[in-house]
PDB file of C-alpha atoms in Angstrom:
ATOM      1  CA  MET D  77       7.713  18.857 -17.875  1.00 88.00           C
ATOM      2  CA  THR D  78       6.228  18.647 -14.504  1.00 94.00           C
ATOM      3  CA  THR D  79       6.842  15.967 -11.660  1.00 96.00           C
ATOM      4  CA  PHE D  80       3.850  14.116 -10.769  1.00 96.00           C
ATOM      5  CA  SER D  81       3.689  11.803  -7.742  1.00 97.00           C
ATOM      6  CA  PHE D  82       1.844   8.505  -7.403  1.00 97.00           C
ATOM      7  CA  GLU D  83       0.975   5.852  -5.388  1.00 97.00           C
ATOM      8  CA  VAL D  84       0.194   2.019  -6.720  1.00 97.00           C
ATOM      9  CA  LEU D  85      -1.732  -0.264  -4.142  1.00 97.00           C
ATOM     10  CA  VAL D  86      -1.123  -3.929  -5.571  1.00 97.00           C
ATOM     11  CA  THR D  87      -3.617  -6.260  -3.875  1.00 96.00           C
ATOM     12  CA  LEU D  88      -4.011  -9.959  -4.103  1.00 96.00           C
ATOM     13  CA  LYS D  89      -7.424 -10.801  -5.797  1.00 96.00           C
ATOM     14  CA  ASP D  90     -10.358 -11.667  -3.492  1.00 92.00           C
ATOM     15  CA  GLY D  91     -10.521 -15.487  -3.306  1.00 92.00           C
ATOM     16  CA  LEU D  92      -6.699 -16.069  -3.482  1.00 95.00           C
ATOM     17  CA  SER D  93      -5.286 -17.556  -0.289  1.00 95.00           C
ATOM     18  CA  ASP D  94      -3.002 -15.141   1.346  1.00 96.00           C
ATOM     19  CA  PRO D  95      -0.853 -16.719   4.026  1.00 96.00           C
ATOM     20  CA  GLN D  96       0.976 -13.627   4.826  1.00 96.00           C
ATOM     21  CA  GLY D  97      -2.469 -12.018   5.783  1.00 97.00           C
ATOM     22  CA  LYS D  98      -3.284 -15.141   7.720  1.00 97.00           C
ATOM     23  CA  ALA D  99      -0.130 -14.867   9.553  1.00 97.00           C
ATOM     24  CA  VAL D 100      -0.600 -11.132  10.496  1.00 97.00           C
ATOM     25  CA  GLU D 101      -4.152 -11.939  11.539  1.00 97.00           C
ATOM     26  CA  ALA D 102      -2.936 -14.768  14.016  1.00 97.00           C
ATOM     27  CA  ALA D 103      -0.211 -12.301  15.360  1.00 97.00           C
ATOM     28  CA  LEU D 104      -3.063  -9.851  15.890  1.00 96.00           C
ATOM     29  CA  LEU D 105      -5.275 -12.083  17.679  1.00 96.00           C
ATOM     30  CA  ALA D 106      -2.118 -13.320  19.755  1.00 96.00           C
ATOM     31  CA  LEU D 107      -1.935  -9.764  20.753  1.00 95.00           C
ATOM     32  CA  GLY D 108      -5.591  -9.776  22.115  1.00 95.00           C
ATOM     33  CA  TRP D 109      -7.096  -7.920  18.951  1.00 96.00           C
ATOM     34  CA  SER D 110      -9.925 -10.471  18.679  1.00 96.00           C
ATOM     35  CA  ASN D 111     -12.143  -8.321  16.488  1.00 96.00           C
ATOM     36  CA  VAL D 112     -10.218  -8.303  13.519  1.00 97.00           C
ATOM     37  CA  ALA D 113     -10.767 -10.219  10.337  1.00 96.00           C
ATOM     38  CA  HIS D 114     -10.017 -10.339   6.461  1.00 96.00           C
ATOM     39  CA  VAL D 115      -6.362  -9.151   6.866  1.00 97.00           C
ATOM     40  CA  ARG D 116      -4.823  -9.134   3.365  1.00 97.00           C
ATOM     41  CA  VAL D 117      -1.228  -8.127   2.580  1.00 97.00           C
ATOM     42  CA  GLY D 118      -0.266  -6.199  -0.433  1.00 97.00           C
ATOM     43  CA  LYS D 119       2.438  -3.772  -1.768  1.00 97.00           C
ATOM     44  CA  HIS D 120       2.442  -0.084  -1.722  1.00 97.00           C
ATOM     45  CA  ILE D 121       4.628   1.406  -4.413  1.00 97.00           C
ATOM     46  CA  ARG D 122       5.498   5.176  -4.377  1.00 96.00           C
ATOM     47  CA  LEU D 123       7.149   7.005  -7.584  1.00 97.00           C
ATOM     48  CA  GLU D 124       7.703  10.122  -9.297  1.00 97.00           C
ATOM     49  CA  VAL D 125       6.987  10.449 -13.237  1.00 97.00           C
ATOM     50  CA  ASP D 126       7.819  13.327 -15.343  1.00 96.00           C
ATOM     51  CA  ALA D 127       5.263  14.343 -17.708  1.00 96.00           C
ATOM     52  CA  GLU D 128       3.482  17.315 -19.640  1.00 95.00           C
ATOM     53  CA  ASN D 129       0.301  16.815 -17.674  1.00 95.00           C
ATOM     54  CA  VAL D 130      -1.407  14.685 -15.286  1.00 95.00           C
ATOM     55  CA  ALA D 131      -3.195  12.531 -17.425  1.00 96.00           C
ATOM     56  CA  ALA D 132      -0.181  11.539 -19.498  1.00 96.00           C
ATOM     57  CA  ALA D 133       1.567  10.837 -16.435  1.00 97.00           C
ATOM     58  CA  ARG D 134      -1.361   8.520 -15.046  1.00 97.00           C
ATOM     59  CA  ALA D 135      -1.675   6.859 -18.279  1.00 97.00           C
ATOM     60  CA  GLN D 136       1.986   5.827 -17.828  1.00 97.00           C
ATOM     61  CA  VAL D 137       1.619   4.957 -14.345  1.00 97.00           C
ATOM     62  CA  GLU D 138      -1.297   2.493 -15.229  1.00 97.00           C
ATOM     63  CA  GLU D 139       0.572   0.582 -17.697  1.00 97.00           C
ATOM     64  CA  MET D 140       3.601   0.397 -15.341  1.00 97.00           C
ATOM     65  CA  ALA D 141       1.560  -1.092 -12.921  1.00 97.00           C
ATOM     66  CA  THR D 142       0.100  -3.711 -15.035  1.00 96.00           C
ATOM     67  CA  ARG D 143       3.078  -4.492 -16.934  1.00 95.00           C
ATOM     68  CA  LEU D 144       5.887  -4.738 -14.128  1.00 96.00           C
ATOM     69  CA  LEU D 145       4.345  -3.659 -10.503  1.00 96.00           C
ATOM     70  CA  SER D 146       1.795  -6.079 -10.441  1.00 97.00           C
ATOM     71  CA  ASN D 147       0.834  -9.621 -11.708  1.00 96.00           C
ATOM     72  CA  PRO D 148      -2.560  -9.159 -13.493  1.00 95.00           C
ATOM     73  CA  VAL D 149      -3.152 -12.872 -13.027  1.00 96.00           C
ATOM     74  CA  ILE D 150      -3.439 -12.756  -9.548  1.00 96.00           C
ATOM     75  CA  GLU D 151      -3.297  -9.203  -8.406  1.00 97.00           C
ATOM     76  CA  ASP D 152      -5.274  -5.975  -8.760  1.00 96.00           C
ATOM     77  CA  ALA D 153      -3.204  -2.817  -9.105  1.00 97.00           C
ATOM     78  CA  ARG D 154      -4.886   0.490  -8.173  1.00 96.00           C
ATOM     79  CA  VAL D 155      -3.234   3.834  -9.036  1.00 97.00           C
ATOM     80  CA  MET D 156      -3.777   6.858  -6.698  1.00 95.00           C
ATOM     81  CA  GLU D 157      -2.323  10.502  -7.036  1.00 92.00           C
ATOM     82  CA  GLY D 158       0.048  10.747  -4.111  1.00 79.00           C
ATOM     83  CA  ALA D 159       1.085  13.852  -1.861  1.00 63.00           C
ATOM     84  CA  SER D 160       4.394  15.074  -3.184  1.00 50.00           C
ATOM     85  CA  SER D 161       6.907  13.577  -1.054  1.00 43.00           C
TER      86      SER D 161
ATOM     87  CA  MET K  15     -21.263  -3.774  16.496  1.00 88.00           C
ATOM     88  CA  THR K  16     -20.251  -2.696  13.254  1.00 94.00           C
ATOM     89  CA  THR K  17     -17.717  -3.833  10.721  1.00 96.00           C
ATOM     90  CA  PHE K  18     -15.244  -1.294   9.517  1.00 97.00           C
ATOM     91  CA  SER K  19     -12.770  -1.472   6.801  1.00 97.00           C
ATOM     92  CA  PHE K  20      -9.266   0.185   6.926  1.00 97.00           C
ATOM     93  CA  GLU K  21      -6.077  -0.057   4.711  1.00 97.00           C
ATOM     94  CA  VAL K  22      -2.554   0.662   6.580  1.00 97.00           C
ATOM     95  CA  LEU K  23       0.068   2.192   4.090  1.00 97.00           C
ATOM     96  CA  VAL K  24       3.716   1.467   5.436  1.00 97.00           C
ATOM     97  CA  THR K  25       6.400   2.871   4.016  1.00 95.00           C
ATOM     98  CA  LEU K  26      10.046   3.050   4.876  1.00 96.00           C
ATOM     99  CA  LYS K  27      11.112   6.717   6.152  1.00 96.00           C
ATOM    100  CA  ASP K  28      12.540   9.218   3.562  1.00 92.00           C
ATOM    101  CA  GLY K  29      16.466   9.080   3.897  1.00 92.00           C
ATOM    102  CA  LEU K  30      16.540   5.143   4.569  1.00 95.00           C
ATOM    103  CA  SER K  31      17.888   3.164   1.535  1.00 95.00           C
ATOM    104  CA  ASP K  32      15.276   1.195  -0.068  1.00 96.00           C
ATOM    105  CA  PRO K  33      16.910  -1.858  -2.232  1.00 96.00           C
ATOM    106  CA  GLN K  34      13.874  -2.997  -3.448  1.00 96.00           C
ATOM    107  CA  GLY K  35      12.656   0.294  -4.697  1.00 97.00           C
ATOM    108  CA  LYS K  36      16.076   0.835  -6.727  1.00 97.00           C
ATOM    109  CA  ALA K  37      15.365  -2.574  -8.218  1.00 97.00           C
ATOM    110  CA  VAL K  38      12.070  -1.751  -9.434  1.00 97.00           C
ATOM    111  CA  GLU K  39      13.375   1.525 -10.592  1.00 97.00           C
ATOM    112  CA  ALA K  40      16.099  -0.196 -12.491  1.00 97.00           C
ATOM    113  CA  ALA K  41      13.669  -2.575 -14.000  1.00 97.00           C
ATOM    114  CA  LEU K  42      11.464   0.277 -15.145  1.00 96.00           C
ATOM    115  CA  LEU K  43      14.287   2.017 -16.813  1.00 96.00           C
ATOM    116  CA  ALA K  44      15.210  -1.049 -18.787  1.00 96.00           C
ATOM    117  CA  LEU K  45      11.455  -1.419 -19.988  1.00 95.00           C
ATOM    118  CA  GLY K  46      12.425   2.228 -21.425  1.00 95.00           C
ATOM    119  CA  TRP K  47      10.457   4.316 -18.886  1.00 96.00           C
ATOM    120  CA  SER K  48      13.381   6.813 -18.342  1.00 96.00           C
ATOM    121  CA  ASN K  49      11.201   9.807 -16.635  1.00 96.00           C
ATOM    122  CA  VAL K  50      10.794   7.691 -13.377  1.00 97.00           C
ATOM    123  CA  ALA K  51      12.155   8.449 -10.172  1.00 96.00           C
ATOM    124  CA  HIS K  52      12.131   8.061  -6.426  1.00 96.00           C
ATOM    125  CA  VAL K  53      10.639   4.572  -6.377  1.00 97.00           C
ATOM    126  CA  ARG K  54       9.966   3.326  -2.916  1.00 97.00           C
ATOM    127  CA  VAL K  55       8.407  -0.141  -2.045  1.00 97.00           C
ATOM    128  CA  GLY K  56       6.316  -0.364   1.162  1.00 97.00           C
ATOM    129  CA  LYS K  57       3.389  -2.655   2.299  1.00 97.00           C
ATOM    130  CA  HIS K  58      -0.477  -2.347   2.006  1.00 97.00           C
ATOM    131  CA  ILE K  59      -2.468  -4.015   4.593  1.00 97.00           C
ATOM    132  CA  ARG K  60      -6.267  -4.198   4.268  1.00 96.00           C
ATOM    133  CA  LEU K  61      -8.502  -5.510   7.326  1.00 97.00           C
ATOM    134  CA  GLU K  62     -11.725  -5.404   9.000  1.00 97.00           C
ATOM    135  CA  VAL K  63     -12.441  -4.491  12.561  1.00 97.00           C
ATOM    136  CA  ASP K  64     -15.781  -4.814  14.511  1.00 96.00           C
ATOM    137  CA  ALA K  65     -16.206  -1.673  16.869  1.00 96.00           C
ATOM    138  CA  GLU K  66     -18.866   0.243  18.161  1.00 95.00           C
ATOM    139  CA  ASN K  67     -18.133   3.217  16.055  1.00 95.00           C
ATOM    140  CA  VAL K  68     -15.534   4.423  13.475  1.00 95.00           C
ATOM    141  CA  ALA K  69     -13.566   6.682  15.961  1.00 96.00           C
ATOM    142  CA  ALA K  70     -12.878   3.435  18.109  1.00 96.00           C
ATOM    143  CA  ALA K  71     -12.055   1.306  15.236  1.00 97.00           C
ATOM    144  CA  ARG K  72      -9.589   4.008  13.672  1.00 97.00           C
ATOM    145  CA  ALA K  73      -8.061   4.339  17.253  1.00 97.00           C
ATOM    146  CA  GLN K  74      -7.554   0.458  17.393  1.00 97.00           C
ATOM    147  CA  VAL K  75      -6.062   0.351  13.978  1.00 97.00           C
ATOM    148  CA  GLU K  76      -3.708   3.037  14.734  1.00 97.00           C
ATOM    149  CA  GLU K  77      -2.396   1.150  17.676  1.00 97.00           C
ATOM    150  CA  MET K  78      -2.160  -2.047  15.608  1.00 97.00           C
ATOM    151  CA  ALA K  79      -0.384  -0.192  12.769  1.00 97.00           C
ATOM    152  CA  THR K  80       2.248   1.112  15.363  1.00 95.00           C
ATOM    153  CA  ARG K  81       2.508  -2.217  17.352  1.00 95.00           C
ATOM    154  CA  LEU K  82       2.665  -4.623  15.049  1.00 96.00           C
ATOM    155  CA  LEU K  83       2.281  -3.933  11.275  1.00 96.00           C
ATOM    156  CA  SER K  84       4.939  -1.188  11.196  1.00 97.00           C
ATOM    157  CA  ASN K  85       8.679  -0.774  12.752  1.00 96.00           C
ATOM    158  CA  PRO K  86       8.178   2.865  13.808  1.00 95.00           C
ATOM    159  CA  VAL K  87      11.874   3.080  13.933  1.00 96.00           C
ATOM    160  CA  ILE K  88      12.359   2.953  10.236  1.00 96.00           C
ATOM    161  CA  GLU K  89       8.825   2.941   8.861  1.00 97.00           C
ATOM    162  CA  ASP K  90       5.741   5.321   8.689  1.00 96.00           C
ATOM    163  CA  ALA K  91       2.464   3.736   8.903  1.00 97.00           C
ATOM    164  CA  ARG K  92      -0.592   5.659   7.494  1.00 96.00           C
ATOM    165  CA  VAL K  93      -4.343   4.692   8.251  1.00 97.00           C
ATOM    166  CA  MET K  94      -7.057   5.271   5.759  1.00 95.00           C
ATOM    167  CA  GLU K  95     -10.641   4.318   6.210  1.00 92.00           C
ATOM    168  CA  GLY K  96     -11.150   1.670   3.091  1.00 79.00           C
ATOM    169  CA  ALA K  97     -13.935   0.885   0.703  1.00 63.00           C
ATOM    170  CA  SER K  98     -15.648  -2.325   1.983  1.00 50.00           C
ATOM    171  CA  SER K  99     -14.153  -5.356   0.171  1.00 43.00           C
TER     172      SER K  99
END
C-alpha cells in the first residue's frame, strides 16, 4: 500500500448566486482593488489515501468527492493529485 | 488591459488543529472509507483581474491573498493561474 495525496476543489456551479463571493469582492473593492471581478468562494479539501496504485486512489477520491465532499446538485468537484504534505 | 483568471487556495498551516477536517474524516470513516487520513479543509477562491500583463496580475493577487483572503498567522495562501471560466 502506498499513500497518495489529493486535493479536492469544490466550487459553486456557474450561474448560482454566491453571496460569500460577492462579500469578498465588495471588500476587495473597498480596499481599492477596483479591477477585480467574478469572485467565487469554494472549498479546498486536502487528504491522503492508502491504495495499491494511483488509479485506485483517484477513483476512490472521485467517489468521495461526489458522495460526501460536494453537493453535485449545486457544486462541481475537481480532484487533483497533490504534493505530499 | 487583459483579464486574467486566478485561483487562491487558503489552507490552515500544518500543526494547527482543524476540527472541520476531523469532522469530514469521521464522516468518511463512517461511510466505510477507512484508508483516509490527514483531511484538512480550506478555502478556494476564484477571481478575475484586469491587468497589463500576467506578472502584474499575479503580484496583485498575491497581495490580496495575504491582506484579505487569508490570515497569514494561521493560514497559507497559494496562488495558481486558473483556467478561464
